[in-house]
Coordinates of C-alpha atoms and ligand atoms in Angstrom, one line a residue:
X1 CA -47.0 74.4 -34.9
X2 CA -44.4 72.9 -37.2
X3 CA -44.8 69.4 -38.4
X4 CA -47.3 66.7 -39.2
X5 CA -49.7 64.9 -36.9
X6 CA -50.6 61.3 -36.5
X7 CA -54.0 60.2 -37.6
X8 CA -56.7 59.6 -34.9
X9 CA -56.0 62.5 -32.6
X10 CA -59.0 64.3 -31.2
X11 CA -60.3 66.7 -33.8
X12 CA -61.2 70.2 -32.8
X13 CA -63.5 72.5 -34.8
X14 CA -60.5 74.3 -36.1
X15 CA -58.9 71.1 -37.1
X16 CA -55.7 71.7 -35.2
X17 CA -54.4 68.2 -35.6
X18 CA -56.1 65.5 -37.6
X19 CA -55.9 62.9 -40.3
X20 CA -56.3 65.6 -42.9
X21 CA -52.8 66.9 -42.1
X22 CA -51.0 63.6 -42.4
X23 CA -48.8 63.2 -45.5
X24 CA -48.3 59.5 -45.2
X25 CA -49.5 57.7 -48.3
X26 CA -51.6 55.3 -46.2
X27 CA -53.3 58.1 -44.2
X28 CA -53.8 60.1 -47.4
X29 CA -55.6 57.1 -49.0
X30 CA -57.8 56.6 -46.0
X31 CA -58.7 60.3 -45.8
X32 CA -59.3 60.5 -49.5
X33 CA -61.7 57.6 -49.3
X34 CA -64.1 59.7 -47.0
X35 CA -63.3 63.2 -48.2
X36 CA -66.2 65.1 -49.6
X37 CA -66.1 67.3 -52.6
X38 CA -68.8 69.9 -53.3
X39 CA -69.3 72.3 -56.2
X40 CA -71.7 75.1 -55.1
X41 CA -72.6 77.4 -57.9
X42 CA -74.3 80.9 -58.0
X43 CA -75.1 83.6 -60.5
X44 CA -74.6 86.9 -58.8
X45 CA -74.2 89.6 -61.4
X46 CA -71.1 91.8 -61.0
X47 CA -70.7 95.3 -62.3
X48 CA -67.9 94.3 -64.7
X49 CA -67.4 90.5 -64.4
X50 CA -69.5 87.6 -63.2
X51 CA -66.5 85.3 -62.6
X52 CA -63.0 85.9 -61.2
X53 CA -60.2 83.4 -61.8
X54 CA -56.6 83.9 -60.6
X55 CA -53.7 81.7 -61.5
X56 CA -50.5 82.1 -59.5
X57 CA -47.0 81.3 -60.8
X58 CA -43.8 81.3 -58.8
X59 CA -40.7 83.3 -58.0
X60 CA -39.8 85.0 -61.2
X61 CA -38.1 88.4 -61.8
X62 CA -40.3 90.8 -63.8
X63 CA -37.7 91.1 -66.4
X64 CA -37.6 87.4 -67.1
X65 CA -41.3 86.8 -67.0
X66 CA -42.0 89.7 -69.4
X67 CA -39.7 88.1 -71.9
X68 CA -41.3 84.6 -71.9
X69 CA -42.9 84.0 -75.3
X70 CA -46.0 82.1 -73.9
X71 CA -46.7 84.8 -71.3
X72 CA -46.3 87.4 -74.0
X73 CA -48.8 85.6 -76.1
X74 CA -51.2 85.5 -73.1
X75 CA -50.5 89.3 -72.6
X76 CA -51.5 89.9 -76.2
X77 CA -55.0 88.6 -75.3
X78 CA -55.5 91.1 -72.5
X79 CA -54.1 93.8 -70.4
X80 CA -50.5 93.7 -69.0
X81 CA -50.2 95.2 -65.6
X82 CA -46.7 96.7 -65.5
X83 CA -46.7 97.9 -61.9
X84 CA -48.2 95.0 -59.9
X85 CA -46.2 94.1 -56.8
X86 CA -45.9 91.2 -54.4
X87 CA -46.0 92.4 -50.8
X88 CA -43.1 90.5 -49.1
X89 CA -41.0 87.4 -49.3
X90 CA -41.0 84.4 -49.3
X91 CA -44.0 82.6 -51.0
X92 CA -46.5 81.7 -48.3
X93 CA -47.1 85.2 -46.9
X94 CA -47.9 86.5 -50.4
X95 CA -50.6 83.8 -50.8
X96 CA -51.9 84.6 -47.3
X97 CA -52.1 88.3 -48.2
X98 CA -54.1 87.7 -51.4
X99 CA -57.0 86.3 -49.5
X100 CA -56.8 87.8 -46.0
X101 CA -55.7 91.4 -46.5
X102 CA -52.5 91.0 -44.5
X103 CA -49.7 88.5 -44.0
X104 CA -49.7 88.9 -40.2
X105 CA -45.9 89.3 -40.1
X106 CA -45.3 86.0 -41.8
X107 CA -41.7 85.7 -43.1
X108 CA -41.5 81.9 -43.7
X109 CA -43.0 79.0 -45.5
X110 CA -43.9 77.0 -42.4
X111 CA -46.9 74.9 -41.4
X112 CA -48.9 78.0 -40.4
X113 CA -52.5 78.0 -39.2
X114 CA -54.2 81.4 -38.9
X115 CA -56.7 81.7 -36.1
X116 CA -60.3 81.0 -37.0
X117 CA -61.4 84.5 -36.1
X118 CA -59.4 86.0 -38.9
X119 CA -61.6 86.3 -41.9
X120 CA -60.8 86.0 -45.6
X121 CA -62.3 86.8 -48.9
X122 CA -64.4 83.6 -48.5
X123 CA -66.4 85.3 -45.8
X124 CA -67.2 88.4 -47.8
X125 CA -68.1 86.3 -50.9
X126 CA -70.4 84.0 -49.0
X127 CA -72.0 87.0 -47.3
X128 CA -73.4 87.8 -50.8
X129 CA -74.0 84.2 -51.9
X130 CA -71.1 84.1 -54.3
X131 CA -69.7 80.6 -54.9
X132 CA -65.9 79.9 -54.6
X133 CA -63.4 77.1 -54.9
X134 CA -59.7 76.6 -55.0
X135 CA -58.2 74.3 -57.6
X136 CA -54.7 73.1 -56.6
X137 CA -53.0 70.8 -59.1
X138 CA -52.2 67.4 -57.6
X139 CA -53.7 68.1 -54.2
X140 CA -54.4 64.4 -53.2
X141 CA -58.0 65.0 -52.2
X142 CA -60.5 67.8 -51.4
X143 CA -59.8 69.4 -48.1
X144 CA -56.3 67.9 -47.6
X145 CA -54.5 70.1 -45.0
X146 CA -51.1 68.6 -45.0
X147 CA -47.8 70.4 -45.7
X148 CA -47.5 68.9 -49.1
X149 CA -47.8 65.8 -51.2
X150 CA -45.1 64.4 -53.5
X151 CA -45.6 62.6 -56.8
X152 CA -45.9 59.0 -55.6
X153 CA -43.9 57.6 -58.5
X154 CA -41.0 60.1 -58.7
X155 CA -41.2 61.6 -55.2
X156 CA -40.8 65.1 -56.7
X157 CA -42.5 68.0 -55.1
X158 CA -46.0 68.3 -56.3
X159 CA -48.8 69.9 -54.2
X160 CA -47.7 72.3 -51.4
X161 CA -49.8 73.8 -48.7
X162 CA -47.8 77.1 -48.7
X163 CA -49.2 77.9 -52.2
X164 CA -52.8 77.2 -51.2
X165 CA -54.0 80.5 -49.6
X166 CA -57.4 79.6 -48.2
X167 CA -56.4 76.4 -46.4
X168 CA -53.9 78.4 -44.3
X169 CA -56.8 80.0 -42.5
X170 CA -58.6 77.9 -39.9
X171 CA -61.7 79.9 -40.7
X172 CA -61.8 77.8 -43.9
X173 CA -61.4 74.3 -42.4
X174 CA -65.1 73.6 -41.6
X175 CA -66.2 70.5 -43.4
X176 CA -68.2 72.5 -46.0
X177 CA -65.3 74.8 -46.8
X178 CA -62.8 72.0 -47.0
X179 CA -65.0 70.3 -49.6
X180 CA -64.6 73.4 -51.8
X181 CA -60.8 73.3 -51.8
X182 CA -60.0 70.8 -54.5
X183 CA -57.5 69.7 -57.1
X184 CA -57.4 70.5 -60.8
X185 CA -59.0 67.2 -61.7
X186 CA -62.1 68.6 -60.1
X187 CA -61.7 71.8 -62.1
X188 CA -62.1 69.8 -65.3
X189 CA -65.0 67.9 -63.8
X190 CA -66.8 71.1 -62.7
X191 CA -66.0 72.7 -66.1
X192 CA -67.6 69.8 -68.0
X193 CA -70.6 69.8 -65.6
X194 CA -71.1 73.6 -65.9
X195 CA -70.5 73.8 -62.2
X196 CA -67.6 76.2 -61.9
X197 CA -67.9 78.7 -59.1
X198 CA -67.8 82.5 -59.5
X199 CA -64.5 83.0 -57.7
X200 CA -61.6 80.6 -58.0
X201 CA -57.9 80.4 -57.2
X202 CA -55.8 78.1 -59.3
X203 CA -52.3 76.9 -58.3
X204 CA -50.3 74.7 -60.6
X205 CA -48.1 72.1 -59.0
X206 CA -44.4 72.8 -58.2
X207 CA -43.3 71.7 -61.7
X208 CA -46.0 73.6 -63.6
X209 CA -45.8 76.9 -61.7
X210 CA -42.1 77.3 -62.3
X211 CA -41.0 76.8 -58.7
X212 CA -38.9 73.8 -59.3
X213 CA -38.4 74.5 -63.0
X214 CA -38.3 77.8 -64.8
X215 CA -40.6 80.5 -66.2
X216 CA -40.4 78.6 -69.5
X217 CA -42.3 75.7 -67.9
X218 CA -44.7 78.1 -66.1
X219 CA -45.5 80.0 -69.3
X220 CA -45.9 76.8 -71.3
X221 CA -48.3 75.4 -68.7
X222 CA -50.4 78.5 -68.4
X223 CA -50.8 78.9 -72.1
X224 CA -51.7 75.2 -72.4
X225 CA -54.3 75.6 -69.7
X226 CA -55.9 78.8 -71.1
X227 CA -55.5 78.6 -74.9
X228 CA -58.1 75.8 -75.4
X229 CA -60.5 77.7 -73.2
X230 CA -59.9 80.9 -75.1
X231 CA -60.5 79.0 -78.3
X232 CA -63.8 77.7 -77.1
X233 CA -66.1 80.7 -76.7
X234 CA -69.0 78.3 -75.7
X235 CA -67.0 76.8 -72.8
X236 CA -68.8 77.1 -69.4
X237 CA -65.6 78.8 -68.2
X238 CA -66.7 82.0 -69.9
X239 CA -69.3 83.9 -68.0
X240 CA -68.1 87.5 -68.2
X241 CA -64.9 86.1 -66.7
X242 CA -61.9 88.1 -65.5
X243 CA -58.7 86.1 -65.4
X244 CA -55.6 87.4 -63.5
X245 CA -52.3 85.6 -64.1
X246 CA -49.7 86.7 -61.6
X247 CA -46.6 85.6 -59.7
X248 CA -46.3 85.4 -55.9
X249 CA -43.0 87.4 -55.8
X250 CA -40.0 88.7 -57.7
X251 CA -37.1 86.2 -57.5
X252 CA -34.6 88.7 -56.4
X253 CA -35.2 89.8 -52.8
X254 CA -32.9 92.8 -52.8
X255 CA -34.9 94.9 -55.1
X256 CA -38.5 96.0 -55.5
X257 CA -41.1 93.2 -55.6
X258 CA -42.6 93.9 -59.0
X259 CA -44.2 90.8 -60.7
X260 CA -45.4 90.3 -64.2
X261 CA -49.2 90.2 -64.3
X262 CA -51.9 89.9 -67.0
X263 CA -55.7 90.4 -67.0
X264 CA -57.7 88.7 -69.7
X265 CA -61.1 87.2 -70.4
X266 CA -64.4 88.0 -72.0
X267 CA -65.2 90.7 -69.4
X268 CA -62.4 92.8 -71.0
X269 CA -63.5 95.3 -73.7
X270 CA -62.1 94.6 -77.1
X271 CA -60.5 98.1 -77.2
X272 CA -58.4 97.1 -74.2
X273 CA -57.0 93.8 -75.6
X274 CA -53.3 94.1 -76.1
X275 CA -53.0 97.2 -73.9
X276 CA -50.9 97.9 -70.8
X277 CA -51.8 99.5 -67.5
X278 CA -49.0 101.1 -65.5
X279 CA -50.9 102.0 -62.4
X280 CA -49.8 100.7 -59.0
X281 CA -51.4 97.4 -57.8
X282 CA -50.4 94.7 -55.4
X283 CA -51.8 91.4 -54.1
X284 CA -54.4 93.3 -52.0
X285 CA -55.8 94.7 -55.3
X286 CA -57.1 91.2 -56.0
X287 CA -59.4 91.4 -53.1
X288 CA -60.3 95.1 -53.6
X289 CA -61.2 94.4 -57.3
X290 CA -63.5 91.5 -56.3
X291 CA -65.1 93.6 -53.6
X292 CA -65.7 96.5 -56.0
X293 CA -67.2 94.3 -58.7
X294 CA -69.8 92.7 -56.5
X295 CA -70.2 95.6 -54.1
X296 CA -69.1 93.4 -51.2
X297 CA -68.2 94.3 -47.7
X298 CA -64.4 94.5 -46.8
X299 CA -62.1 92.7 -44.4
X300 CA -61.0 96.0 -42.8
X301 CA -57.4 95.4 -43.7
X302 CA -55.2 96.4 -46.7
X303 CA -58.0 95.4 -49.0
X304 CA -59.9 98.6 -48.1
X305 CA -57.4 101.0 -49.6
X306 CA -55.8 98.9 -52.4
X307 CA -56.2 100.1 -55.9
X308 CA -59.0 98.4 -57.9
X309 CA -57.8 97.3 -61.4
X310 CA -58.6 100.3 -63.6
X311 CA -60.7 98.3 -66.1
X312 CA -63.0 97.5 -63.2
X313 CA -62.6 100.7 -61.1
X314 CA -63.5 102.9 -64.1
X315 CA -66.9 101.3 -63.9
X316 CA -67.3 101.0 -60.2
X317 CA -66.2 104.5 -59.2
X318 CA -62.9 103.4 -57.6
X319 CA -60.1 105.9 -58.5
X320 CA -56.5 105.0 -58.7
X321 CA -54.0 106.4 -56.1
X322 CA -50.5 105.7 -57.4
X323 CA -47.6 105.3 -55.1
X324 CA -44.3 106.4 -56.6
X325 CA -42.4 105.3 -53.5
X326 CA -43.1 101.8 -54.7
X327 CA -43.3 102.1 -58.5
X328 CA -40.5 104.6 -59.4
X329 CA -37.8 102.8 -61.3
X330 CA -35.0 105.1 -60.0
X331 CA -36.4 106.6 -56.8
X332 CA -38.4 103.8 -55.1
X333 CA -38.0 103.8 -51.3
X334 CA -40.5 101.1 -50.5
X335 CA -39.6 97.7 -51.8
X336 CA -42.3 95.5 -50.3
X337 CA -39.6 92.9 -49.9
X338 CA -39.9 92.0 -46.2
X339 CA -42.6 91.6 -43.5
X340 CA -43.2 93.7 -40.4
X341 CA -43.7 92.0 -37.1
X342 CA -46.7 89.8 -36.3
X343 CA -47.9 86.5 -34.9
X344 CA -46.1 84.5 -37.7
X345 CA -42.8 86.3 -37.7
X346 CA -39.9 84.0 -36.9
X347 CA -37.0 86.1 -38.0
X348 CA -37.5 89.1 -35.8
X349 CA -40.3 89.3 -33.3
X350 CA -43.8 88.1 -32.6
X351 CA -46.5 90.7 -32.2
X352 CA -50.3 90.4 -31.7
X353 CA -52.7 89.9 -34.5
X354 CA -53.6 93.4 -35.7
X355 CA -57.4 93.9 -35.4
X356 CA -59.2 94.9 -38.6
X357 CA -59.8 98.7 -38.7
X358 CA -63.6 98.6 -38.6
X359 CA -63.9 102.4 -39.0
X360 CA -62.5 102.7 -42.5
X361 CA -64.4 102.6 -45.8
X362 CA -63.1 102.2 -49.3
X363 CA -62.3 105.7 -50.5
X364 CA -64.8 106.2 -53.3
X365 CA -67.4 103.5 -53.2
X366 CA -67.8 103.5 -49.4
X367 CA -67.7 99.8 -48.9
X368 CA -67.8 99.0 -45.2
X369 CA -66.3 96.2 -43.1
X370 CA -68.3 93.0 -43.0
X371 CA -70.6 93.3 -39.9
X372 CA -69.6 89.8 -38.7
X373 CA -66.0 90.9 -38.7
X374 CA -66.8 94.1 -36.8
X375 CA -68.7 92.1 -34.2
X376 CA -65.9 89.5 -33.8
X377 CA -63.3 92.1 -33.1
X378 CA -65.5 94.5 -31.2
X379 CA -63.5 96.1 -28.3
X380 CA -60.1 95.4 -29.9
X381 CA -57.7 98.2 -30.3
X382 CA -58.1 99.8 -33.7
X383 CA -55.1 99.0 -35.9
X384 CA -53.0 100.5 -38.5
X385 CA -54.8 99.7 -41.7
X386 CA -55.9 102.8 -43.7
X387 CA -58.1 103.6 -46.7
X388 CA -55.0 104.8 -48.5
X389 CA -53.1 102.8 -51.1
X390 CA -49.7 103.2 -49.3
X391 CA -49.0 100.0 -47.3
X392 CA -46.3 99.2 -44.7
X393 CA -43.5 96.8 -45.2
X394 CA -40.6 95.5 -43.1
X395 CA -38.6 98.6 -43.6
X396 CA -41.6 100.9 -42.9
X397 CA -43.4 99.0 -40.1
X398 CA -46.6 100.2 -38.5
X399 CA -46.2 101.6 -35.0
X400 CA -45.7 98.7 -32.6
X401 CA -44.8 96.3 -35.4
X402 CA -41.2 97.1 -35.9
X403 CA -39.1 94.0 -36.6
X404 CA -36.3 95.1 -34.3
X405 CA -37.7 96.8 -31.3
X406 CA -35.5 99.1 -29.3
Ligands
NAG501 C1 -58.4 64.9 -56.7 O1 -59.4 64.9 -55.7 C2 -60.3 63.8 -55.8 C3 -61.4 64.1 -54.8 O2 -60.9 64.1 -53.4 C4 -59.6 62.5 -55.6 O3 -60.5 61.4 -55.7 C5 -58.5 62.4 -56.7 O4 -57.7 61.2 -56.5 C6 -57.6 63.6 -56.7 N1 -56.8 63.6 -57.9 C7 -55.5 63.7 -58.0 C8 -54.8 63.8 -59.3 O5 -54.8 63.8 -57.0
NAG502 C1 -47.3 68.5 -62.5 O1 -48.4 68.6 -63.4 C2 -48.0 68.3 -64.8 C3 -49.2 68.4 -65.7 O2 -49.7 69.8 -65.5 C4 -47.3 66.9 -64.8 O3 -46.9 66.7 -66.1 C5 -46.2 66.8 -63.8 O4 -45.7 65.5 -63.8 C6 -46.7 67.2 -62.4 N1 -45.5 67.2 -61.6 C7 -45.3 66.3 -60.6 C8 -44.1 66.5 -59.8 O5 -46.1 65.4 -60.4
NAG503 C1 -35.1 95.1 -49.9 O1 -34.6 96.0 -50.9 C2 -33.8 97.0 -50.4 C3 -33.4 97.9 -51.6 O2 -32.7 97.2 -52.5 C4 -32.6 96.4 -49.7 O3 -31.8 97.4 -49.1 C5 -33.1 95.4 -48.6 O4 -31.9 94.8 -48.0 C6 -34.0 94.4 -49.2 N1 -34.5 93.6 -48.1 C7 -34.4 92.3 -48.1 C8 -35.0 91.5 -47.0 O5 -33.8 91.7 -49.0
NAG504 C1 -37.1 92.1 -59.8 O1 -35.8 91.5 -60.0 C2 -35.1 91.9 -61.2 C3 -33.8 91.1 -61.2 O2 -33.0 91.5 -60.2 C4 -34.9 93.4 -61.2 O3 -34.3 93.7 -62.5 C5 -36.2 94.1 -61.1 O4 -35.9 95.5 -61.0 C6 -36.8 93.6 -59.8 N1 -37.8 94.5 -59.3 C7 -38.7 95.3 -60.0 C8 -39.3 96.4 -59.2 O5 -38.9 95.1 -61.2
NAG505 C1 -35.8 110.8 -59.1 O1 -35.5 111.9 -58.2 C2 -34.8 112.9 -58.8 C3 -34.3 113.9 -57.7 O2 -35.4 114.2 -56.8 C4 -35.6 113.6 -59.9 O3 -34.9 114.7 -60.4 C5 -36.0 112.6 -60.9 O4 -36.9 113.1 -61.8 C6 -36.6 111.4 -60.2 N1 -36.8 110.3 -61.3 C7 -37.9 109.6 -61.4 C8 -37.9 108.6 -62.5 O5 -38.9 109.7 -60.6
NAG506 C1 -59.0 85.2 -31.8 O1 -58.7 83.8 -31.5 C2 -57.6 83.6 -30.7 C3 -57.3 82.2 -30.6 O2 -58.4 81.5 -30.2 C4 -57.8 84.3 -29.3 O3 -56.6 84.2 -28.6 C5 -58.1 85.8 -29.5 O4 -58.4 86.4 -28.3 C6 -59.3 86.0 -30.5 N1 -59.4 87.4 -30.8 C7 -60.6 88.0 -30.7 C8 -60.6 89.4 -31.0 O5 -61.6 87.4 -30.4

């Protein structure tokens, strides 16, 4: 499970061990020489936006991020979400959650590979013909599955697998899907060619996202990335676009997991620019909002009940259900700062993959679970996911998923 593999091993469909996981420069060069990059596009109209872009920054306390001048400038261009929460610690399970609707008990940043029968947002997007890509700064080539890649001159951390959500799922390691998981060089190429997809996840490198630096660097990078685009209304980036800037987790583990988050873009009404929204959201809201916008099926996990961002939900019929047990400044009892048990739990106990709950529908718009997911998990014991906005955490585990069993 943990570790890197030599080139030339037999390659299974799920790419358990292959040249694409090697981090040796010579192997990376060989794999890069044959790696395929594709840029599928589509034009599926959404109810509120026609393109969704999320940019993830790293490990910063809400109080610090909300004082950064560049992030404040970006906030002035859109809507500040003042009660948006990470769902656990450390980094990797938060990225996993944002595309898969759970983190499967993950409590580490290991070389994790999630079974191919676990679906992600990629499946529900493709079901409706919506194009997608990830853009990971300094990933050495499209479809690289290795643990990370350092800057070849300075040997500093650069690209890391733990911050690349889709690649962590073996469902996304087919040759076609690998070719859509690319680096930021390819973003600029796709931008220039007018070939950006309708859903994209952008992760700056370990310097740019603040992980190895500070929120000052992360804020500077993010403004430098977005400001030229914002200044160019004719850029192919703008297509009724909704941009979400967020952080994977609060830096301080012993308090609530609130993270500073901003929505901006040409899909936001002028009257909302410069406003704040204090409703409760978390990383599952990212999936729920995309599902609501394009009327997609769901994953049958925490995406079903998560609050849809209000600027979208107001127009899709998705109502907010707040959760004071998370958002109350003085009286919070749920901190979303640890994981319950699951197949990727190393600190406490392993537990089986929870099956999606195929019987639940999103509370207002009645979105149903993707039929292919229901078919794949048919006969499995129904699990704990609900259509409510209250989610479990390590201190409030679902039945059978306690971290410290009696
Ligand atoms: C980005 O990916 C492309 C396509 O695989 C590759 O040719 C290029 O060298 C990569 N660029 C960087 C900066 O790593
Ligand atoms: C990360 O990307 C920035 C440009 O966005 C670059 O200046 C920096 O050198 C990169 N970091 C590393 C470790 O390569
Ligand atoms: C989560 O936060 C609560 C409240 O501050 C604290 O008691 C608990 O120890 C924290 N959990 C972790 C894993 O830090
Ligand atoms: C995030 O961490 C900071 C610093 O400890 C703390 O002030 C803040 O309350 C934390 N959590 C929330 C819910 O904002
Ligand atoms: C916290 O709980 C106390 C006691 O139940 C209550 O009086 C107070 O209004 C609550 N404060 C907040 C901010 O919810
Ligand atoms: C999902 O895949 C794993 C690994 O191949 C297998 O053990 C498990 O039985 C599968 N689950 C279902 C519901 O098919």
